[in-house]
Amino acid sequence: MINRTIKYGLIRTHWFDYSWRHTVQRTARAWTLGAAAVATGLIAGFFYAYACSVMLGLARVDDHTFITAMQWINATVRNGWFAASFFGALPLTAAAAILHLRRDGRRVLPWAAAAFLLYAAAFAITMGISVPLNEELAAAGDPGVISDPAAVRAAYEDVWVRWNLVRTLASTAALVCLVRALIVHARPSARG
């Protein structure tokens, strides 16, 4: 039954208002979860590529080549494509959690909140450990004139690789949580 009220001389249909608002809200939640999952997945894959190929390959080269390669990689990674996903994943995941704070979104909230915390950890590792290490490596200067490239590499490589693995696991776990949130979101609630 459609409940109608007259307010300010206008007939207002509550069923339509609820249905329309509910559809818009559900769509916004789904798109935000999806966008957060895509951005987080791109960064998890980026970190994973370093963990399972880039750093393994660079582990086999001489110190001069290692330093040169990492300096160029670090210089070129600062671009719009990387920034959109790296910096976008955190607010998108936060927005996905916030959009599920209401009672009808609570089934998804734990997954979205967990994803936010996990990605926040990966973000903090990147900004607090990886970036400072990258800056120190850049400050070492031209690899051709570094007096002790083995020492420069030793101060960088093991620490960077270890923390990259941690941020890879954290961002991958965040992606898993977002995928689970999307699955839970897609299921009809018990109330129908």
CSV table of N, CA and C in Angstrom, one decimal, residues 38-117:
chain,number,residue,atom,x,y,z
A,38,VAL,N,39.0,-1.5,-7.4
A,38,VAL,CA,39.8,-1.4,-8.6
A,38,VAL,C,41.1,-0.6,-8.2
A,39,ALA,N,41.0,0.5,-7.5
A,39,ALA,CA,42.2,1.3,-7.1
A,39,ALA,C,43.1,0.4,-6.2
A,40,THR,N,42.5,-0.2,-5.2
A,40,THR,CA,43.3,-1.1,-4.3
A,40,THR,C,43.9,-2.2,-5.0
A,41,GLY,N,43.2,-2.8,-6.0
A,41,GLY,CA,43.7,-4.0,-6.7
A,41,GLY,C,44.9,-3.5,-7.6
A,42,LEU,N,44.8,-2.4,-8.2
A,42,LEU,CA,45.9,-1.9,-9.0
A,42,LEU,C,47.2,-1.7,-8.2
A,43,ILE,N,47.0,-1.1,-7.0
A,43,ILE,CA,48.2,-0.9,-6.1
A,43,ILE,C,48.7,-2.2,-5.6
A,44,ALA,N,47.8,-3.1,-5.2
A,44,ALA,CA,48.3,-4.5,-4.7
A,44,ALA,C,49.0,-5.2,-5.8
A,45,GLY,N,48.6,-5.1,-7.0
A,45,GLY,CA,49.3,-5.7,-8.1
A,45,GLY,C,50.6,-5.0,-8.4
A,46,PHE,N,50.7,-3.7,-8.2
A,46,PHE,CA,51.9,-3.0,-8.4
A,46,PHE,C,53.0,-3.5,-7.4
A,47,PHE,N,52.6,-3.5,-6.1
A,47,PHE,CA,53.5,-4.0,-5.0
A,47,PHE,C,53.9,-5.4,-5.3
A,48,TYR,N,52.9,-6.3,-5.7
A,48,TYR,CA,53.1,-7.7,-5.9
A,48,TYR,C,54.1,-7.9,-7.1
A,49,ALA,N,54.1,-7.1,-8.1
A,49,ALA,CA,55.0,-7.2,-9.2
A,49,ALA,C,56.4,-6.9,-8.7
A,50,TYR,N,56.6,-6.0,-7.8
A,50,TYR,CA,57.9,-5.8,-7.3
A,50,TYR,C,58.4,-7.0,-6.4
A,51,ALA,N,57.5,-7.5,-5.6
A,51,ALA,CA,57.8,-8.6,-4.7
A,51,ALA,C,58.2,-9.9,-5.5
A,52,CYS,N,57.5,-10.2,-6.6
A,52,CYS,CA,57.7,-11.5,-7.2
A,52,CYS,C,58.5,-11.4,-8.5
A,53,SER,N,58.9,-10.2,-9.0
A,53,SER,CA,59.7,-10.2,-10.2
A,53,SER,C,60.7,-9.1,-10.2
A,54,VAL,N,60.3,-7.8,-10.0
A,54,VAL,CA,61.3,-6.7,-10.2
A,54,VAL,C,62.5,-6.9,-9.2
A,55,MET,N,62.2,-7.0,-7.9
A,55,MET,CA,63.3,-7.1,-6.9
A,55,MET,C,64.1,-8.4,-7.0
A,56,LEU,N,63.4,-9.5,-7.4
A,56,LEU,CA,64.1,-10.7,-7.7
A,56,LEU,C,65.1,-10.6,-8.8
A,57,GLY,N,64.6,-9.9,-9.9
A,57,GLY,CA,65.5,-9.7,-11.0
A,57,GLY,C,66.7,-8.8,-10.7
A,58,LEU,N,66.4,-7.7,-9.9
A,58,LEU,CA,67.4,-6.8,-9.6
A,58,LEU,C,68.4,-7.4,-8.6
A,59,ALA,N,68.0,-8.4,-7.8
A,59,ALA,CA,68.9,-9.0,-6.9
A,59,ALA,C,70.1,-9.7,-7.6
A,60,ARG,N,69.9,-9.9,-8.9
A,60,ARG,CA,71.0,-10.6,-9.6
A,60,ARG,C,71.9,-9.7,-10.4
A,61,VAL,N,71.7,-8.4,-10.3
A,61,VAL,CA,72.6,-7.5,-11.0
A,61,VAL,C,73.6,-6.9,-10.1
A,62,ASP,N,74.6,-6.3,-10.7
A,62,ASP,CA,75.7,-5.6,-9.8
A,62,ASP,C,75.1,-4.4,-9.2
A,63,ASP,N,75.9,-3.8,-8.2
A,63,ASP,CA,75.5,-2.7,-7.4
A,63,ASP,C,75.2,-1.5,-8.2
A,64,HIS,N,76.0,-1.2,-9.2
A,64,HIS,CA,75.9,0.0,-10.0
A,64,HIS,C,74.5,-0.1,-10.8
A,65,THR,N,74.3,-1.2,-11.4
A,65,THR,CA,73.0,-1.4,-12.2
A,65,THR,C,71.8,-1.4,-11.3
A,66,PHE,N,71.9,-2.0,-10.1
A,66,PHE,CA,70.8,-1.9,-9.1
A,66,PHE,C,70.4,-0.5,-8.8
A,67,ILE,N,71.4,0.3,-8.4
A,67,ILE,CA,71.2,1.6,-7.9
A,67,ILE,C,70.6,2.5,-9.1
A,68,THR,N,71.2,2.3,-10.3
A,68,THR,CA,70.7,3.1,-11.4
A,68,THR,C,69.3,2.7,-11.7
A,69,ALA,N,69.0,1.4,-11.8
A,69,ALA,CA,67.6,1.0,-12.1
A,69,ALA,C,66.6,1.5,-11.1
A,70,MET,N,66.9,1.4,-9.8
A,70,MET,CA,66.0,1.8,-8.7
A,70,MET,C,65.8,3.3,-8.7
A,71,GLN,N,66.9,4.1,-9.0
A,71,GLN,CA,66.8,5.5,-9.1
A,71,GLN,C,65.8,5.9,-10.2
A,72,TRP,N,66.0,5.3,-11.4
A,72,TRP,CA,65.1,5.6,-12.5
A,72,TRP,C,63.7,5.2,-12.3
A,73,ILE,N,63.5,4.0,-11.7
A,73,ILE,CA,62.1,3.5,-11.4
A,73,ILE,C,61.5,4.5,-10.4
A,74,ASN,N,62.2,4.9,-9.4
A,74,ASN,CA,61.6,5.8,-8.4
A,74,ASN,C,61.3,7.2,-8.9
A,75,ALA,N,62.1,7.6,-9.9
A,75,ALA,CA,61.9,8.9,-10.5
A,75,ALA,C,60.7,8.9,-11.5
A,76,THR,N,60.5,7.8,-12.1
A,76,THR,CA,59.4,7.7,-13.1
A,76,THR,C,58.0,7.3,-12.5
A,77,VAL,N,58.1,6.7,-11.3
A,77,VAL,CA,56.8,6.2,-10.8
A,77,VAL,C,55.9,7.4,-10.3
A,78,ARG,N,56.5,8.5,-10.1
A,78,ARG,CA,55.7,9.7,-9.7
A,78,ARG,C,55.0,10.3,-11.0
A,79,ASN,N,53.9,9.7,-11.3
A,79,ASN,CA,53.1,10.1,-12.4
A,79,ASN,C,51.6,10.0,-12.1
A,80,GLY,N,50.8,10.6,-12.9
A,80,GLY,CA,49.3,10.7,-12.7
A,80,GLY,C,48.6,9.3,-12.6
A,81,TRP,N,49.1,8.4,-13.4
A,81,TRP,CA,48.4,7.1,-13.4
A,81,TRP,C,48.7,6.4,-12.1
A,82,PHE,N,49.9,6.4,-11.6
A,82,PHE,CA,50.2,5.8,-10.3
A,82,PHE,C,49.5,6.6,-9.2
A,83,ALA,N,49.5,7.9,-9.2
A,83,ALA,CA,48.9,8.7,-8.1
A,83,ALA,C,47.4,8.5,-8.0
A,84,ALA,N,46.8,8.4,-9.1
A,84,ALA,CA,45.3,8.2,-9.1
A,84,ALA,C,44.9,7.0,-8.3
A,85,SER,N,45.6,5.9,-8.5
A,85,SER,CA,45.2,4.7,-7.7
A,85,SER,C,45.8,4.6,-6.3
A,86,PHE,N,47.1,5.1,-6.2
A,86,PHE,CA,47.7,5.0,-4.9
A,86,PHE,C,47.1,6.0,-3.9
A,87,PHE,N,46.9,7.2,-4.3
A,87,PHE,CA,46.2,8.2,-3.4
A,87,PHE,C,44.7,8.1,-3.4
A,88,GLY,N,44.1,7.5,-4.5
A,88,GLY,CA,42.7,7.4,-4.6
A,88,GLY,C,42.1,6.2,-3.8
A,89,ALA,N,42.9,5.2,-3.6
A,89,ALA,CA,42.4,4.0,-2.9
A,89,ALA,C,42.0,4.3,-1.5
A,90,LEU,N,42.7,5.1,-0.8
A,90,LEU,CA,42.4,5.4,0.6
A,90,LEU,C,41.1,6.2,0.8
A,91,PRO,N,40.9,7.3,0.1
A,91,PRO,CA,39.6,8.0,0.3
A,91,PRO,C,38.4,7.2,-0.3
A,92,LEU,N,38.7,6.4,-1.3
A,92,LEU,CA,37.6,5.6,-1.9
A,92,LEU,C,37.1,4.5,-0.9
A,93,THR,N,38.1,3.9,-0.2
A,93,THR,CA,37.8,2.9,0.7
A,93,THR,C,37.2,3.5,2.0
A,94,ALA,N,37.6,4.7,2.4
A,94,ALA,CA,37.0,5.4,3.5
A,94,ALA,C,35.5,5.7,3.2
A,95,ALA,N,35.3,6.2,2.0
A,95,ALA,CA,34.0,6.5,1.5
A,95,ALA,C,33.1,5.3,1.5
A,96,ALA,N,33.6,4.2,1.1
A,96,ALA,CA,32.8,3.0,1.0
A,96,ALA,C,32.4,2.5,2.4
A,97,ALA,N,33.3,2.7,3.4
A,97,ALA,CA,33.0,2.4,4.8
A,97,ALA,C,31.9,3.3,5.3
A,98,ILE,N,32.1,4.6,5.1
A,98,ILE,CA,31.2,5.6,5.6
A,98,ILE,C,29.8,5.5,5.0
A,99,LEU,N,29.7,5.1,3.7
A,99,LEU,CA,28.4,4.9,3.1
A,99,LEU,C,27.7,3.7,3.7
A,100,HIS,N,28.4,2.9,4.4
A,100,HIS,CA,27.7,1.7,5.0
A,100,HIS,C,27.5,1.8,6.5
A,101,LEU,N,27.6,3.0,7.1
A,101,LEU,CA,27.5,3.2,8.5
A,101,LEU,C,26.0,3.0,9.0
A,102,ARG,N,25.1,3.4,8.1
A,102,ARG,CA,23.7,3.2,8.5
A,102,ARG,C,23.3,1.8,8.7
A,103,ARG,N,22.3,1.5,9.4
A,103,ARG,CA,21.9,0.2,9.8
A,103,ARG,C,21.7,-0.8,8.6
A,104,ASP,N,21.2,-0.3,7.5
A,104,ASP,CA,21.0,-1.2,6.3
A,104,ASP,C,22.3,-1.5,5.6
A,105,GLY,N,23.4,-0.9,6.0
A,105,GLY,CA,24.7,-1.2,5.4
A,105,GLY,C,25.6,-1.9,6.3
A,106,ARG,N,25.2,-2.3,7.5
A,106,ARG,CA,26.1,-2.8,8.5
A,106,ARG,C,26.7,-4.2,8.1
A,107,ARG,N,26.0,-4.9,7.2
A,107,ARG,CA,26.6,-6.2,6.9
A,107,ARG,C,27.9,-6.1,6.1
A,108,VAL,N,28.0,-4.9,5.4
A,108,VAL,CA,29.2,-4.7,4.6
A,108,VAL,C,30.2,-3.9,5.4
A,109,LEU,N,29.8,-3.1,6.4
A,109,LEU,CA,30.7,-2.3,7.1
A,109,LEU,C,32.0,-2.9,7.6
A,110,PRO,N,31.9,-4.1,8.3
A,110,PRO,CA,33.2,-4.7,8.8
A,110,PRO,C,34.2,-5.0,7.7
A,111,TRP,N,33.7,-5.4,6.5
A,111,TRP,CA,34.6,-5.7,5.4
A,111,TRP,C,35.3,-4.4,4.9
A,112,ALA,N,34.4,-3.4,4.7
A,112,ALA,CA,34.9,-2.1,4.2
A,112,ALA,C,35.9,-1.4,5.2
A,113,ALA,N,35.5,-1.5,6.5
A,113,ALA,CA,36.4,-0.9,7.5
A,113,ALA,C,37.7,-1.7,7.6
A,114,ALA,N,37.7,-3.0,7.5
A,114,ALA,CA,38.9,-3.8,7.5
A,114,ALA,C,39.8,-3.4,6.3
A,115,ALA,N,39.2,-3.3,5.2
A,115,ALA,CA,39.9,-2.9,3.9
A,115,ALA,C,40.6,-1.5,4.1
A,116,PHE,N,39.8,-0.6,4.7
A,116,PHE,CA,40.4,0.7,5.0
A,116,PHE,C,41.6,0.6,5.9
A,117,LEU,N,41.5,-0.1,7.0
A,117,LEU,CA,42.7,-0.2,7.9
A,117,LEU,C,43.9,-0.9,7.3
